[in-house]
XYZ file of N, CA and C in Angstrom:
735
model
N 196.689 63.102 -20.341
C 197.905 62.303 -20.688
C 197.322 61.572 -22.248
N 198.174 61.503 -22.927
C 198.256 61.342 -24.539
C 198.558 59.643 -24.517
N 197.626 59.142 -25.459
C 198.087 57.511 -25.763
C 198.218 57.448 -27.170
N 199.317 57.089 -27.732
C 199.468 57.162 -29.148
C 198.499 56.224 -30.221
N 198.446 55.015 -29.587
C 197.444 54.016 -29.733
C 195.740 54.576 -29.849
N 195.684 55.446 -29.023
C 194.394 55.797 -28.983
C 194.017 56.842 -30.062
N 195.360 57.669 -30.075
C 195.380 58.622 -31.259
C 194.973 58.112 -32.522
N 195.865 57.069 -32.921
C 195.874 56.188 -34.176
C 194.517 55.911 -34.253
N 193.737 55.345 -33.284
C 192.468 54.910 -33.558
C 191.470 55.665 -33.872
N 191.457 56.730 -33.047
C 190.600 57.910 -33.794
C 190.750 58.438 -35.157
N 192.301 58.448 -35.223
C 192.545 58.892 -36.598
C 191.947 57.785 -38.018
N 192.150 56.703 -37.220
C 191.632 55.530 -38.519
C 190.119 55.569 -38.621
N 189.486 55.735 -37.624
C 187.799 55.771 -37.580
C 187.500 56.963 -38.255
N 188.313 58.269 -38.373
C 187.719 59.348 -38.997
C 188.545 59.463 -40.344
N 189.393 58.688 -40.665
C 189.823 58.758 -41.884
C 189.384 57.641 -42.758
N 188.662 56.868 -42.389
C 188.369 55.459 -43.233
C 186.684 55.454 -43.073
N 186.029 54.428 -44.001
C 185.033 53.954 -44.429
C 185.496 52.568 -43.712
N 184.296 51.948 -42.915
C 184.764 50.635 -42.368
C 183.626 49.589 -42.693
N 183.795 48.953 -43.830
C 182.270 48.289 -44.220
C 182.402 46.551 -43.881
N 181.098 46.134 -43.584
C 181.067 44.666 -43.160
C 180.999 44.042 -44.510
N 182.096 43.041 -44.202
C 182.116 42.110 -45.463
C 181.448 40.856 -45.051
N 180.617 40.597 -44.298
C 179.782 39.374 -43.742
C 178.277 39.572 -43.858
N 177.771 38.245 -44.199
C 176.282 38.258 -43.861
C 176.017 38.120 -42.557
N 174.693 38.624 -42.318
C 174.308 38.312 -40.714
C 173.986 36.650 -40.756
N 174.264 36.273 -39.639
C 173.756 34.709 -39.346
C 172.759 34.336 -38.834
N 171.928 33.902 -39.554
C 170.477 33.880 -39.552
C 170.014 32.644 -40.449
N 169.006 31.871 -39.944
C 168.439 30.750 -40.814
C 168.414 30.781 -42.454
N 167.909 32.159 -42.587
C 167.888 32.556 -44.248
C 169.048 32.806 -44.794
N 170.296 33.067 -43.929
C 171.490 33.425 -44.618
C 172.153 32.406 -45.577
N 172.801 33.069 -46.788
C 173.207 32.109 -47.569
C 174.451 31.225 -46.896
N 174.235 30.006 -47.276
C 175.185 28.992 -46.709
C 174.978 27.516 -47.901
N 176.118 26.902 -47.560
C 176.314 25.818 -48.423
C 175.056 24.541 -48.211
N 174.699 24.442 -49.676
C 173.169 23.650 -49.574
C 173.041 22.253 -48.800
N 174.679 21.844 -48.498
C 174.894 20.766 -47.704
C 174.253 20.747 -46.213
N 174.212 21.775 -45.705
C 174.591 22.293 -44.312
C 172.773 22.685 -43.896
N 172.378 22.095 -42.521
C 171.227 22.680 -42.107
C 171.125 24.440 -41.856
N 170.259 24.884 -41.686
C 170.343 26.636 -41.453
C 170.252 26.242 -39.538
N 171.042 27.479 -39.248
C 171.124 27.697 -37.706
C 169.713 27.315 -37.294
N 170.015 26.768 -35.615
C 168.927 26.478 -34.946
C 169.254 27.333 -33.588
N 168.204 27.858 -32.866
C 168.476 28.455 -31.688
C 167.521 27.733 -30.664
N 167.740 27.809 -29.264
C 166.697 28.017 -28.396
C 167.146 28.578 -27.221
N 166.195 29.051 -26.434
C 166.187 30.043 -25.567
C 166.278 29.121 -24.261
N 167.467 29.278 -23.531
C 167.773 28.440 -22.324
C 167.766 29.116 -20.993
N 167.400 30.275 -20.867
C 166.984 31.372 -20.030
C 166.315 32.877 -20.406
N 165.454 32.866 -19.613
C 164.623 33.997 -20.258
C 164.611 35.321 -19.215
N 163.860 36.409 -19.457
C 163.780 37.564 -18.476
C 162.636 37.128 -17.742
N 161.781 36.655 -18.072
C 160.512 36.310 -17.314
C 160.837 35.378 -16.182
N 161.523 34.473 -16.121
C 161.878 33.542 -15.113
C 163.017 33.618 -14.670
N 164.249 34.280 -15.104
C 165.683 34.393 -14.861
C 165.884 35.744 -14.447
N 165.494 36.607 -15.352
C 165.886 38.113 -15.257
C 167.051 38.552 -16.161
N 167.577 37.333 -17.277
C 168.282 37.546 -18.147
C 168.313 36.452 -19.338
N 168.697 36.472 -20.529
C 168.418 36.050 -21.622
C 169.995 35.086 -21.913
N 169.810 34.015 -22.463
C 170.610 33.265 -22.803
C 170.326 32.236 -23.803
N 170.982 31.823 -25.116
C 170.278 30.987 -25.923
C 171.488 30.211 -26.477
N 170.909 28.957 -26.943
C 171.900 28.006 -27.189
C 171.567 27.757 -28.779
N 172.506 27.613 -29.511
C 172.692 27.717 -31.108
C 173.168 26.404 -31.434
N 172.532 25.882 -32.696
C 173.131 24.644 -33.246
C 173.392 25.047 -34.805
N 174.957 25.062 -35.025
C 175.354 25.559 -35.996
C 176.699 25.102 -36.641
N 176.703 24.718 -37.779
C 177.979 23.995 -38.566
C 179.006 24.806 -38.646
N 180.133 24.622 -38.445
C 181.418 25.526 -38.470
C 181.619 26.387 -39.505
N 181.193 25.863 -41.044
C 181.462 26.458 -41.854
C 179.795 26.944 -42.442
N 179.465 28.300 -41.701
C 177.996 28.571 -41.933
C 177.897 29.909 -42.099
N 177.423 30.572 -43.331
C 177.138 31.761 -43.509
C 178.779 32.379 -43.686
N 179.074 33.443 -43.713
C 180.311 34.086 -44.151
C 181.059 33.391 -42.892
N 182.308 32.581 -43.357
C 182.995 32.203 -42.536
C 184.134 31.842 -43.006
N 185.541 31.327 -42.117
C 186.770 31.109 -42.328
C 187.174 29.787 -42.259
N 187.903 29.144 -43.467
C 188.410 27.880 -43.677
C 189.663 28.071 -43.324
N 190.025 27.133 -42.066
C 191.262 26.605 -41.738
C 191.726 25.713 -42.948
N 193.124 25.528 -43.015
C 193.486 24.545 -43.910
C 193.277 22.836 -43.566
N 192.961 22.790 -42.124
C 192.672 21.409 -41.689
C 191.186 21.002 -42.469
N 190.557 22.131 -42.900
C 189.097 21.983 -43.173
C 189.109 20.762 -44.341
N 190.299 20.861 -45.493
C 190.509 19.582 -46.814
C 191.720 18.945 -46.445
N 192.463 19.519 -45.597
C 193.685 18.927 -45.650
C 194.264 18.308 -44.108
N 193.867 17.025 -44.104
C 193.878 16.849 -42.788
C 195.179 17.119 -41.712
N 196.166 17.391 -42.243
C 197.231 17.767 -41.292
C 197.613 19.051 -41.118
N 196.819 19.998 -41.768
C 196.596 21.613 -42.017
C 196.202 21.993 -40.345
N 196.437 23.103 -40.142
C 196.394 24.196 -39.342
C 194.930 24.436 -39.047
N 194.169 24.302 -37.335
C 193.317 24.618 -37.272
C 192.864 25.942 -37.149
N 192.016 26.674 -36.670
C 191.534 27.950 -36.716
C 192.644 28.772 -35.460
N 192.847 27.868 -34.405
C 193.261 28.506 -33.292
C 194.886 28.506 -33.365
N 195.317 27.935 -34.545
C 196.506 27.814 -34.962
C 197.030 28.869 -36.068
N 195.891 29.873 -36.398
C 196.377 30.883 -37.108
C 196.586 31.885 -36.601
N 197.979 32.631 -36.930
C 198.246 33.700 -36.030
C 197.514 35.198 -35.799
N 197.397 35.529 -34.910
C 196.603 36.646 -34.867
C 196.919 37.930 -35.841
N 198.192 38.040 -36.118
C 198.535 38.815 -36.657
C 198.142 38.725 -38.381
N 197.971 37.243 -38.705
C 197.343 37.034 -39.867
C 195.895 37.227 -40.246
N 195.530 37.866 -39.390
C 193.900 38.161 -39.530
C 193.657 39.854 -39.995
N 194.936 40.397 -40.079
C 194.742 41.785 -40.412
C 195.617 41.851 -41.240
N 194.642 41.986 -42.441
C 195.757 42.119 -43.679
C 195.657 43.197 -45.164
N 196.782 43.132 -45.980
C 196.457 44.351 -47.196
C 195.342 43.807 -48.063
N 194.086 44.502 -48.325
C 193.310 43.574 -49.093
C 193.181 44.067 -50.399
N 193.336 43.024 -51.207
C 193.285 43.103 -52.884
C 192.025 42.628 -53.459
N 190.932 43.575 -54.106
C 189.811 42.719 -54.837
C 190.006 42.759 -56.440
N 189.853 41.549 -56.880
C 190.114 41.485 -58.458
C 188.663 41.270 -58.839
N 188.009 42.174 -59.910
C 187.004 41.734 -60.324
C 186.590 41.321 -61.539
N 185.690 40.336 -61.420
C 185.724 39.448 -62.571
C 183.930 39.767 -62.772
N 183.379 40.520 -62.418
C 181.767 40.995 -62.326
C 181.104 40.586 -63.817
N 181.829 41.183 -64.891
C 181.266 41.329 -66.117
C 181.704 39.875 -66.948
N 182.351 39.367 -66.796
C 182.698 37.885 -66.766
C 181.778 36.627 -66.338
N 181.803 37.082 -65.063
C 180.636 36.217 -64.426
C 179.359 36.132 -64.828
N 178.948 37.709 -65.446
C 177.738 37.757 -65.547
C 177.271 37.199 -67.229
N 178.291 37.267 -67.513
C 178.155 36.534 -69.263
C 178.058 34.976 -69.005
N 179.117 34.624 -68.040
C 179.255 33.000 -67.994
C 179.233 33.048 -66.200
N 178.128 32.446 -65.915
C 178.247 32.084 -64.180
C 178.992 31.034 -63.803
N 179.528 30.301 -64.844
C 180.389 29.086 -64.231
C 181.674 29.653 -64.626
N 182.211 30.845 -64.810
C 183.394 31.208 -65.259
C 184.465 31.050 -63.811
N 185.736 30.537 -64.532
C 186.503 30.583 -63.271
C 187.800 31.753 -63.895
N 188.179 32.577 -62.815
C 189.191 33.402 -62.978
C 190.633 32.518 -63.394
N 191.329 33.091 -64.483
C 192.290 32.523 -64.745
C 193.657 33.444 -64.277
N 195.037 32.689 -64.524
C 195.890 33.525 -64.049
C 196.076 34.911 -65.173
N 195.838 34.638 -66.369
C 195.934 35.804 -67.227
C 195.110 36.870 -66.794
N 193.649 36.424 -66.157
C 193.121 37.340 -65.574
C 193.846 38.243 -64.530
N 194.635 37.473 -63.636
C 195.224 38.111 -62.142
C 196.440 38.874 -62.796
N 197.402 38.301 -63.859
C 198.369 39.102 -64.514
C 197.870 40.405 -65.285
N 196.747 40.509 -65.786
C 196.198 41.862 -66.271
C 195.829 42.590 -65.192
N 195.138 42.219 -64.152
C 194.924 43.137 -62.924
C 196.187 43.644 -62.359
N 197.135 42.974 -62.145
C 198.489 43.561 -61.757
C 198.993 44.529 -62.990
N 199.218 44.195 -64.034
C 199.443 45.285 -64.998
C 198.457 46.577 -64.950
N 197.543 46.370 -64.415
C 196.745 47.766 -64.379
C 196.590 48.305 -62.925
N 196.954 47.591 -62.128
C 196.829 48.298 -61.114
C 198.003 47.839 -59.823
N 199.250 47.257 -60.480
C 200.620 47.094 -59.349
C 200.443 45.777 -58.980
N 201.724 45.461 -58.711
C 201.937 44.103 -58.105
C 201.036 43.665 -56.694
N 200.448 42.561 -56.707
C 199.729 42.401 -55.598
C 200.891 41.707 -54.446
N 200.916 42.720 -53.472
C 201.784 42.556 -52.361
C 202.054 40.927 -51.630
N 202.992 40.733 -51.148
C 203.203 39.648 -50.756
C 202.487 39.649 -48.910
N 201.854 38.535 -48.642
C 201.168 38.400 -47.377
C 200.133 39.334 -47.288
N 199.069 39.343 -48.667
C 198.074 39.801 -48.598
C 196.865 39.301 -48.536
N 195.562 39.450 -48.671
C 194.659 38.893 -48.729
C 193.702 39.150 -50.016
N 193.425 38.128 -50.853
C 192.956 38.706 -52.174
C 191.355 38.097 -52.477
N 190.568 38.959 -52.510
C 189.395 38.779 -52.595
C 188.908 38.749 -54.098
N 187.802 37.510 -54.536
C 187.272 37.595 -55.655
C 186.066 38.290 -56.028
N 185.836 39.268 -56.353
C 184.611 40.210 -56.398
C 183.814 39.634 -57.568
N 182.366 39.033 -57.610
C 181.635 38.676 -58.504
C 180.363 39.370 -58.377
N 180.039 39.864 -57.363
C 178.780 40.347 -56.987
C 177.577 39.106 -56.875
N 178.436 38.193 -56.633
C 177.316 36.879 -56.354
C 176.587 37.196 -54.983
N 176.933 38.080 -54.116
C 176.619 38.314 -52.925
C 175.040 39.071 -53.042
N 174.784 39.653 -54.249
C 173.819 40.238 -54.285
C 172.459 39.499 -54.680
N 172.455 38.354 -54.998
C 171.576 37.400 -55.337
C 170.768 37.293 -54.319
N 169.215 37.335 -54.227
C 168.394 37.228 -53.352
C 167.538 35.819 -53.397
N 167.773 35.217 -54.440
C 167.048 33.922 -54.233
C 167.959 32.835 -55.226
N 167.464 31.591 -55.238
C 168.388 30.579 -55.972
C 169.887 30.976 -55.789
N 170.458 30.773 -54.840
C 171.803 31.706 -54.470
C 172.822 30.973 -55.400
N 172.661 29.385 -55.435
C 173.478 28.753 -56.109
C 173.414 28.388 -57.296
N 172.447 29.370 -57.982
C 171.780 29.124 -59.431
C 171.586 27.798 -59.892
N 170.758 26.878 -59.343
C 170.345 25.576 -59.473
C 169.677 25.461 -60.570
N 170.284 24.688 -61.610
C 169.322 24.585 -62.744
C 168.075 23.618 -62.594
N 167.222 23.598 -63.601
C 166.111 22.379 -63.628
C 166.704 21.103 -63.694
N 168.105 20.781 -63.842
C 168.767 19.501 -63.721
C 169.276 19.413 -61.925
N 169.182 20.235 -61.264
C 169.867 20.184 -60.269
C 171.484 20.454 -60.051
N 171.707 21.241 -60.989
C 173.320 21.482 -61.229
C 173.215 22.994 -60.775
N 174.399 23.239 -60.270
C 174.589 24.578 -59.659
C 175.543 25.212 -60.749
N 175.335 26.485 -61.020
C 176.557 27.375 -61.770
C 176.787 28.692 -61.058
N 178.163 28.680 -60.643
C 178.400 30.154 -60.090
C 179.802 29.910 -60.110
N 180.409 31.349 -60.221
C 181.907 31.863 -60.685
C 182.783 31.202 -59.627
N 183.848 31.361 -59.875
C 185.021 31.114 -58.578
C 186.474 31.033 -59.231
N 187.301 30.291 -58.229
C 188.877 30.249 -58.528
C 189.011 28.855 -59.745
N 190.028 29.095 -60.163
C 191.104 27.848 -60.795
C 192.148 27.886 -60.269
N 192.550 26.400 -60.318
C 193.773 26.213 -59.612
C 195.061 26.989 -60.326
N 195.032 27.186 -61.558
C 196.382 28.353 -62.023
C 196.354 29.452 -61.531
N 195.275 30.147 -60.960
C 194.865 31.413 -60.565
C 195.591 31.418 -59.038
N 194.790 30.576 -58.243
C 195.350 30.050 -57.109
C 196.721 29.809 -56.826
N 197.398 29.105 -57.867
C 198.793 28.757 -57.672
C 199.737 30.006 -57.880
N 199.472 30.841 -58.852
C 200.276 32.032 -59.115
C 200.240 32.538 -57.897
N 198.715 33.115 -57.144
C 198.732 34.141 -56.115
C 199.640 33.551 -55.100
N 199.722 32.227 -54.480
C 200.134 31.668 -53.514
C 201.499 31.283 -53.810
N 201.992 30.886 -54.826
C 203.422 30.920 -55.206
C 204.242 31.995 -55.425
N 203.642 32.842 -56.383
C 204.516 33.805 -56.933
C 204.006 35.014 -56.069
N 202.804 35.337 -55.633
C 202.675 36.465 -55.001
C 202.836 36.381 -53.335
N 202.673 34.877 -53.145
C 202.951 34.726 -51.907
C 201.704 35.170 -50.770
N 200.356 35.184 -50.963
C 199.427 35.641 -50.519
C 199.409 35.274 -49.329
N 198.578 35.495 -48.178
C 198.390 34.823 -47.056
C 196.980 34.413 -47.183
N 196.156 34.650 -47.614
C 194.752 34.237 -47.606
C 193.756 34.902 -49.111
N 192.834 33.824 -49.204
C 191.721 34.475 -50.427
C 190.442 34.335 -49.723
N 189.441 35.064 -50.659
C 188.283 34.848 -50.318
C 187.332 35.141 -51.525
N 185.931 34.866 -51.358
C 185.037 35.030 -52.362
C 183.625 35.196 -51.854
N 182.638 35.402 -52.806
C 181.300 35.488 -52.625
C 180.405 34.560 -52.667
N 180.778 33.510 -53.255
C 180.135 31.944 -53.568
C 180.242 31.124 -52.407
N 179.403 29.889 -52.382
C 179.464 29.202 -51.238
C 180.483 28.290 -51.572
N 181.235 28.165 -52.688
C 182.565 27.318 -52.741
C 183.634 28.069 -53.263
N 184.815 27.758 -53.154
C 186.027 28.107 -53.821
C 185.936 27.854 -55.386
N 185.542 26.999 -55.796
C 185.744 26.210 -57.239
C 184.883 26.948 -58.073
N 185.164 27.311 -59.384
C 184.191 27.673 -60.276
C 183.349 26.436 -60.497
N 182.038 26.332 -60.909
C 181.393 25.082 -61.177
C 181.549 24.503 -62.368
N 182.435 25.355 -63.452
C 182.975 24.916 -64.690
C 184.146 23.795 -64.357
N 184.442 23.874 -62.738
C 185.584 22.782 -62.567
C 185.137 21.787 -61.619
N 184.263 22.467 -60.644
C 183.631 21.420 -59.372
C 182.571 20.329 -60.020
N 181.757 20.741 -60.917
C 180.658 19.829 -61.527
C 181.500 18.901 -62.230
N 182.234 18.870 -63.164
C 182.799 18.061 -64.004
C 183.680 17.159 -62.802
N 184.492 17.571 -61.740
C 185.207 16.786 -61.073
C 184.281 16.081 -60.173
N 183.196 16.589 -59.851
C 182.673 15.785 -58.942
C 183.001 15.893 -57.341
N 183.600 17.049 -57.124
C 184.309 17.538 -56.034
C 184.673 18.866 -56.089
N 186.091 19.310 -55.367
C 186.211 20.771 -54.919
C 187.910 20.680 -55.239
N 188.053 20.449 -56.287
C 189.908 20.225 -56.549
C 190.600 21.625 -56.377
N 189.888 22.787 -56.333
C 190.521 24.030 -55.919
C 190.880 24.453 -54.695
N 189.674 24.213 -54.051
C 189.616 24.619 -52.668
C 190.567 23.288 -51.996
N 190.646 22.122 -52.499
C 191.506 21.165 -51.858
C 192.816 21.648 -52.111
N 193.496 22.252 -53.096
C 194.570 22.611 -53.471
C 195.245 23.899 -52.739
N 194.194 24.994 -52.528
C 194.323 26.324 -51.601
C 194.621 25.641 -50.347
N 193.875 24.818 -49.497
C 193.977 24.573 -48.278
C 195.343 23.907 -48.030
N 195.717 22.756 -48.663
C 196.711 22.115 -49.088
C 198.031 23.288 -48.900
N 197.656 24.186 -49.207
C 199.194 25.106 -49.360
C 199.302 25.824 -48.018
N 198.327 25.627 -46.919
C 198.476 26.084 -45.635
C 197.836 27.739 -45.760
N 197.126 28.029 -46.377
C 196.873 29.398 -46.559
C 195.208 29.349 -46.108
N 194.495 30.237 -45.481
C 193.270 29.920 -45.049
C 192.177 30.976 -46.310
N 190.939 30.949 -46.235
C 189.917 31.319 -47.004
C 188.843 31.936 -46.268
N 188.112 32.668 -46.994
C 186.961 33.248 -46.478
C 185.894 33.289 -47.815
N 184.837 32.210 -47.096
C 183.889 32.020 -48.158
C 182.590 33.299 -47.850
N 181.562 33.144 -48.748
C 180.278 33.853 -48.694
C 180.511 35.184 -48.131
N 181.722 36.305 -48.529
C 181.601 37.250 -48.164
C 180.764 38.089 -49.162
N 180.649 39.534 -48.764
C 179.691 40.606 -49.457
C 180.323 41.814 -49.355
N 179.460 42.828 -49.858
C 179.989 44.276 -50.162
C 181.436 44.647 -50.582
N 182.046 43.603 -51.599
C 183.282 43.649 -52.287
C 183.046 44.623 -53.043
N 182.094 45.195 -53.579
C 181.677 46.281 -54.552
C 182.095 47.859 -53.970
N 182.270 47.720 -52.519
C 182.428 48.919 -51.984
C 183.629 49.335 -51.843
N 184.766 48.346 -52.092
C 186.100 48.436 -52.023
C 186.871 48.642 -53.218
N 188.062 49.084 -52.802
C 189.193 49.519 -54.179
C 189.681 48.404 -54.818
N 190.284 48.300 -55.830
C 191.312 46.940 -56.052
C 192.221 46.856 -55.229
N 192.857 47.902 -54.878
C 194.256 48.254 -54.141
C 194.222 49.105 -52.876
N 194.618 48.698 -51.921
C 194.608 49.846 -50.848
C 193.842 49.578 -49.710
N 192.905 48.796 -49.713
C 192.292 48.460 -48.246
C 192.526 47.502 -47.637
N 192.332 47.316 -45.944
C 192.551 46.634 -45.172
C 191.582 45.670 -44.698
N 191.611 44.461 -44.421
C 190.866 43.353 -44.086
C 191.044 42.966 -42.680
N 189.980 43.112 -41.909
C 190.134 42.101 -40.644
C 189.178 41.095 -40.405
N 189.774 39.779 -40.160
C 189.115 38.623 -39.996
C 188.693 38.272 -38.819
N 187.541 38.372 -38.203
C 187.593 38.292 -37.122
C 186.535 36.656 -36.789
N 186.875 35.691 -35.850
C 186.111 34.411 -35.640
C 186.377 34.090 -34.345
N 185.741 33.250 -33.623
C 185.751 32.416 -32.165
C 187.133 31.704 -32.316
N 188.101 31.731 -31.295
C 189.126 31.089 -31.264
C 188.750 29.511 -30.488
N 188.352 28.663 -31.450
C 187.636 27.492 -31.132
C 188.778 26.509 -31.282
N 189.065 25.816 -30.552
C 190.448 24.891 -30.454
C 189.790 23.946 -31.281
N 190.904 23.438 -32.171
C 190.715 22.383 -33.159
C 189.658 22.540 -34.138
N 188.908 23.733 -34.329
C 188.098 23.817 -35.615
C 188.583 23.867 -36.627
N 187.793 23.226 -37.686
C 188.254 23.530 -39.056
C 187.672 24.622 -39.503
N 186.971 25.508 -38.978
C 186.490 26.925 -39.603
C 185.368 27.358 -38.378
N 185.185 28.413 -39.099
C 183.926 29.105 -38.022
C 183.228 30.520 -38.773
N 181.884 30.612 -38.429
C 181.239 31.697 -38.990
C 182.226 32.791 -38.660
N 182.233 34.049 -39.522
C 183.461 34.869 -39.151
C 182.496 36.392 -39.412
N 183.213 37.519 -38.799
C 182.805 38.740 -38.847
C 184.082 39.470 -39.527
N 183.864 40.024 -40.776
C 185.042 40.485 -41.711
C 184.660 42.002 -41.857
N 185.710 42.715 -41.626
C 185.727 44.242 -41.901
C 186.775 44.857 -42.936
N 186.138 45.730 -43.948
C 187.104 46.008 -44.690
C 187.521 47.625 -44.384
N 188.384 48.069 -44.443
C 188.769 49.451 -43.866
C 189.121 50.317 -45.071
N 188.591 51.512 -45.701
C 188.753 52.193 -47.037
C 189.243 53.523 -46.607
N 189.990 54.071 -47.175
C 190.635 55.150 -46.738
C 189.366 56.377 -47.772
N 189.038 57.625 -46.603
C 188.288 58.130 -47.534
C 188.450 58.968 -48.401
C-alpha cells in the first residue's frame, strides 16, 4: 500500500539538506550573561534502578531558544498559544556579515532590507527572517565585552523590524547574537527597545541561532521545535533548516 505523505517525506529527505540551526544545550553553550548555566542531577541510575533519569535546572531562554510575545509584552501570547502551523515557515536569510565585521555594533537598516529585496526578490508574507552575522562562530568572549564591561555585537533596528513586520508581514525573526538589539541601540538605551517592539507586534523570535551560513538567502524552510509548556514565555528550541540539494 502506498501512502502519499510517506512518499513526500522520503522525497523531502532525498532532495534536501537538513541543517541544525541550534546550539547543543550544555553549561558551556552560549547564553545570555544574566542567566546561570544549565544544571543537571541524576535522580535514577542504572546501577540502582536499571534506568536513568535526570532533573535539569534551566532558564526558559537558554541557548538557542524561542521568545514568545509575552516575554517582553505582558498581554502577549505564550508559547503554547503559538499555532503549530506557524512553526514551519519559509526561511529568508539576510547577510550582514561584512558590515558586522567592520562594525560589531552594527544594526541592520531598512535600506539594507530593501537592498536585499532588490537583489533576491520580495520577502514573502508569513516568512521567518533570520539575520546572518556569523556571530555564532565565536568561540570565546561571545558577547564581545570590552575592558569597560560593555558588549559589542550586531543586531536589529526598529526601522528594519517595522518594515519586515508591517510591510512584509513576516511571522517571525531570528538572529545569532544573544539579544535582538544591536548594541549601538541597547547600550545607549540601557535596555532592549527593539526586542520590546518586536514582541509587542505579536510575532515570535528565535535567538542564538547557528549555521546560517549554510542556508541560501531565499528558498529554504525552517522548522522551529520546542516543548509545549503552558504559559511559558519561551524555551530552548531545536531548529532545522531545509535546503534543496
